[in-house]
């Protein structure tokens, strides 16, 4: 695995653009010479600490985001289903418990991290169901193939200082790299970290690390 580039994806399951970036990078992890590392972090924490605001809070931008997400979902072949009243639902939902749960699974059974994260996005962005309550979180875990006892253990861990601290540390690390939103993609190349913001900068990422971008769905 000599000469592989470490690419870290800092994401939160409340972020639809993170889902697009996640799926595209999953498709490229065997095409590009990269080691892809998922870094579950907390978007609200990043927004708060950097003074950023969700784009949909500006009415004109919200209009654009709606169209943009529909086009991107089709282009990336990821089932993000979004409508005008989704913004209220998003603002009313906290992803803190979900991201702590994802963090707990990352710490104990990282082999489930990819399917679990995907299932959270599916539930929230495709099925428009809640992801903030314990029973919803367990339903997501079940759908992602986690054994019941592992899910139960991870759920109990979300209130532990270990998990809370890990999520805070990962979020702080994203900010240290310059993140102000999500997805934040950090490529460690030529001895330094390079930050790329958004799911539409993967072509640029490829260019920096010497890899060819073949579109969001490389065949």
Coordinates of C-alpha atoms in Angstrom, one line a residue:
X1 CA 0.0 0.0 0.0
X2 CA 3.0 2.2 -0.6
X3 CA 2.4 5.7 -1.8
X4 CA -1.3 5.7 -1.1
X5 CA -2.9 9.0 -0.3
X6 CA -4.9 9.2 2.9
X7 CA -8.3 11.0 2.2
X8 CA -10.4 11.8 5.2
X9 CA -14.1 12.6 4.8
X10 CA -15.5 14.6 7.7
X11 CA -19.3 14.3 7.5
X12 CA -22.6 14.4 9.3
X13 CA -25.7 12.4 8.3
X14 CA -27.9 15.6 8.5
X15 CA -25.9 16.9 5.5
X16 CA -27.2 15.8 2.0
X17 CA -24.1 17.1 0.3
X18 CA -22.0 14.9 2.6
X19 CA -24.0 11.9 1.3
X20 CA -23.2 12.8 -2.3
X21 CA -19.5 13.1 -1.5
X22 CA -19.6 9.9 0.6
X23 CA -21.0 7.8 -2.2
X24 CA -18.7 9.2 -4.8
X25 CA -15.6 8.6 -2.7
X26 CA -16.8 5.1 -1.9
X27 CA -17.0 4.4 -5.6
X28 CA -13.4 5.8 -6.1
X29 CA -11.8 4.0 -3.1
X30 CA -10.8 1.1 -5.4
X31 CA -10.2 3.2 -8.5
X32 CA -7.9 5.8 -7.0
X33 CA -4.7 5.0 -5.1
X34 CA -6.3 6.2 -1.8
X35 CA -7.0 5.1 1.7
X36 CA -10.4 6.5 2.5
X37 CA -11.1 7.2 6.1
X38 CA -14.6 8.2 7.4
X39 CA -14.6 10.8 10.1
X40 CA -18.0 11.2 11.7
X41 CA -18.2 14.8 13.1
X42 CA -20.9 17.2 14.2
X43 CA -22.0 19.8 11.7
X44 CA -23.8 22.1 14.2
X45 CA -20.6 22.2 16.2
X46 CA -18.7 23.3 13.1
X47 CA -21.3 25.9 12.2
X48 CA -21.4 27.3 15.7
X49 CA -17.6 27.5 16.2
X50 CA -17.0 29.1 12.8
X51 CA -20.0 31.5 12.8
X52 CA -21.4 29.8 9.6
X53 CA -25.1 29.6 8.9
X54 CA -27.0 26.9 6.9
X55 CA -27.3 28.1 3.3
X56 CA -31.1 27.5 3.3
X57 CA -31.5 30.3 5.9
X58 CA -31.2 32.8 3.0
X59 CA -34.4 32.5 1.0
X60 CA -32.8 33.0 -2.4
X61 CA -30.1 30.5 -1.6
X62 CA -32.7 28.0 -0.2
X63 CA -34.5 28.2 -3.6
X64 CA -31.2 27.4 -5.4
X65 CA -30.2 24.6 -3.0
X66 CA -33.5 22.9 -3.7
X67 CA -32.8 22.9 -7.4
X68 CA -29.2 22.1 -6.9
X69 CA -29.8 19.1 -4.7
X70 CA -32.3 17.6 -7.2
X71 CA -29.8 18.0 -10.1
X72 CA -26.9 16.7 -8.0
X73 CA -28.9 13.7 -6.7
X74 CA -29.7 12.7 -10.3
X75 CA -26.1 13.3 -11.5
X76 CA -24.5 11.4 -8.6
X77 CA -27.2 8.7 -8.6
X78 CA -27.9 9.1 -4.9
X79 CA -31.5 9.0 -3.8
X80 CA -31.7 12.4 -2.0
X81 CA -35.3 13.5 -2.1
X82 CA -35.8 17.1 -1.1
X83 CA -38.8 19.5 -1.1
X84 CA -39.4 23.0 0.2
X85 CA -40.8 21.9 3.6
X86 CA -37.7 19.7 4.2
X87 CA -35.7 22.8 5.4
X88 CA -38.0 23.2 8.4
X89 CA -37.6 19.5 9.2
X90 CA -33.9 19.7 9.0
X91 CA -33.7 22.8 11.2
X92 CA -35.9 21.0 13.7
X93 CA -33.8 17.9 13.8
X94 CA -30.6 17.5 15.9
X95 CA -28.1 14.9 14.5
X96 CA -26.2 14.9 17.8
X97 CA -27.5 11.5 19.1
X98 CA -27.1 9.9 15.6
X99 CA -23.5 11.2 15.2
X100 CA -22.7 10.0 18.7
X101 CA -24.1 6.6 17.8
X102 CA -22.1 6.5 14.5
X103 CA -19.0 7.5 16.6
X104 CA -19.6 4.7 19.1
X105 CA -19.9 2.2 16.2
X106 CA -16.7 3.6 14.6
X107 CA -14.9 3.1 17.9
X108 CA -16.2 -0.5 18.5
X109 CA -17.1 -2.1 15.2
X110 CA -15.7 0.1 12.4
X111 CA -16.6 -2.5 9.7
X112 CA -20.3 -1.3 10.1
X113 CA -19.4 2.4 9.7
X114 CA -20.1 2.6 5.9
X115 CA -23.5 0.8 5.8
X116 CA -24.6 2.5 9.0
X117 CA -23.9 6.0 7.8
X118 CA -25.6 5.2 4.4
X119 CA -28.7 3.9 6.2
X120 CA -29.0 7.1 8.3
X121 CA -28.9 9.2 5.1
X122 CA -31.4 6.8 3.5
X123 CA -33.8 7.1 6.4
X124 CA -33.6 10.9 6.7
X125 CA -33.2 12.0 3.1
X126 CA -35.0 9.2 1.1
X127 CA -37.7 8.0 3.5
X128 CA -38.1 11.4 5.4
X129 CA -38.1 9.7 8.7
X130 CA -36.8 10.7 12.1
X131 CA -33.2 9.9 13.1
X132 CA -33.0 11.6 16.5
X133 CA -34.9 9.2 18.8
X134 CA -33.3 6.0 20.3
X135 CA -35.9 3.7 18.6
X136 CA -35.2 5.3 15.2
X137 CA -31.5 5.0 15.7
X138 CA -31.9 1.3 16.5
X139 CA -34.1 0.8 13.4
X140 CA -31.4 2.3 11.3
X141 CA -28.7 0.0 12.8
X142 CA -30.9 -3.0 12.3
X143 CA -31.4 -2.0 8.6
X144 CA -27.6 -1.6 8.3
X145 CA -27.1 -5.2 9.5
X146 CA -25.8 -4.5 13.0
X147 CA -26.4 -7.3 15.5
X148 CA -29.0 -6.2 18.1
X149 CA -26.5 -6.5 21.0
X150 CA -23.9 -4.3 19.3
X151 CA -26.5 -1.7 18.6
X152 CA -27.7 -1.8 22.1
X153 CA -24.2 -1.4 23.4
X154 CA -23.5 1.5 21.0
X155 CA -26.7 3.2 22.1
X156 CA -25.7 3.0 25.8
X157 CA -22.3 4.4 24.8
X158 CA -23.7 7.7 23.4
X159 CA -24.0 9.2 26.8
X160 CA -20.5 8.2 27.8
X161 CA -17.7 10.8 28.1
X162 CA -15.5 8.7 25.8
X163 CA -17.9 8.9 22.8
X164 CA -18.8 12.6 23.5
X165 CA -15.1 13.5 23.6
X166 CA -14.3 11.6 20.5
X167 CA -17.0 13.4 18.5
X168 CA -15.9 16.7 19.9
X169 CA -12.2 15.9 19.0
X170 CA -13.1 14.9 15.4
X171 CA -15.2 18.0 15.0
X172 CA -12.3 20.2 16.4
X173 CA -9.9 18.4 14.0
X174 CA -12.1 19.3 11.0
X175 CA -12.1 22.9 12.1
X176 CA -8.3 22.8 12.6
X177 CA -8.0 21.8 8.9
X178 CA -10.1 24.8 8.0
X179 CA -13.6 23.3 7.8
X180 CA -16.6 25.6 8.1
X181 CA -19.2 23.2 6.7
X182 CA -19.7 19.7 5.3
X183 CA -18.6 17.6 3.7
X184 CA -15.0 18.5 4.5
X185 CA -12.5 16.4 2.6
X186 CA -8.9 16.4 3.7
X187 CA -6.3 14.8 1.4
X188 CA -2.9 14.2 3.0
X189 CA -0.6 14.7 0.1
X190 CA 3.0 15.7 -0.3
X191 CA 3.4 16.0 3.4
X192 CA 0.5 18.4 4.0
X193 CA -3.2 18.4 4.4
X194 CA -5.3 19.8 1.6
X195 CA -8.9 20.8 2.4
X196 CA -11.7 20.5 -0.1
X197 CA -15.2 21.7 0.8
X198 CA -18.3 20.2 -0.8
X199 CA -19.2 17.2 -2.9
X200 CA -18.5 19.1 -6.1
X201 CA -14.7 19.5 -5.6
X202 CA -13.7 15.8 -6.2
X203 CA -12.4 16.6 -9.7
X204 CA -10.1 19.1 -8.1
X205 CA -9.1 16.7 -5.4
X206 CA -8.1 14.2 -8.0
X207 CA -6.1 16.8 -9.9
X208 CA -4.2 17.7 -6.7
X209 CA -3.3 14.1 -5.8
X210 CA -2.6 13.0 -9.3
X211 CA -5.7 11.0 -10.0
X212 CA -8.2 11.1 -12.9
X213 CA -11.8 12.1 -12.2
X214 CA -14.1 9.9 -14.3
X215 CA -17.4 11.5 -13.2
X216 CA -19.5 10.7 -10.1
X217 CA -20.4 7.2 -11.3
X218 CA -17.2 5.7 -12.7
X219 CA -18.0 2.5 -14.5

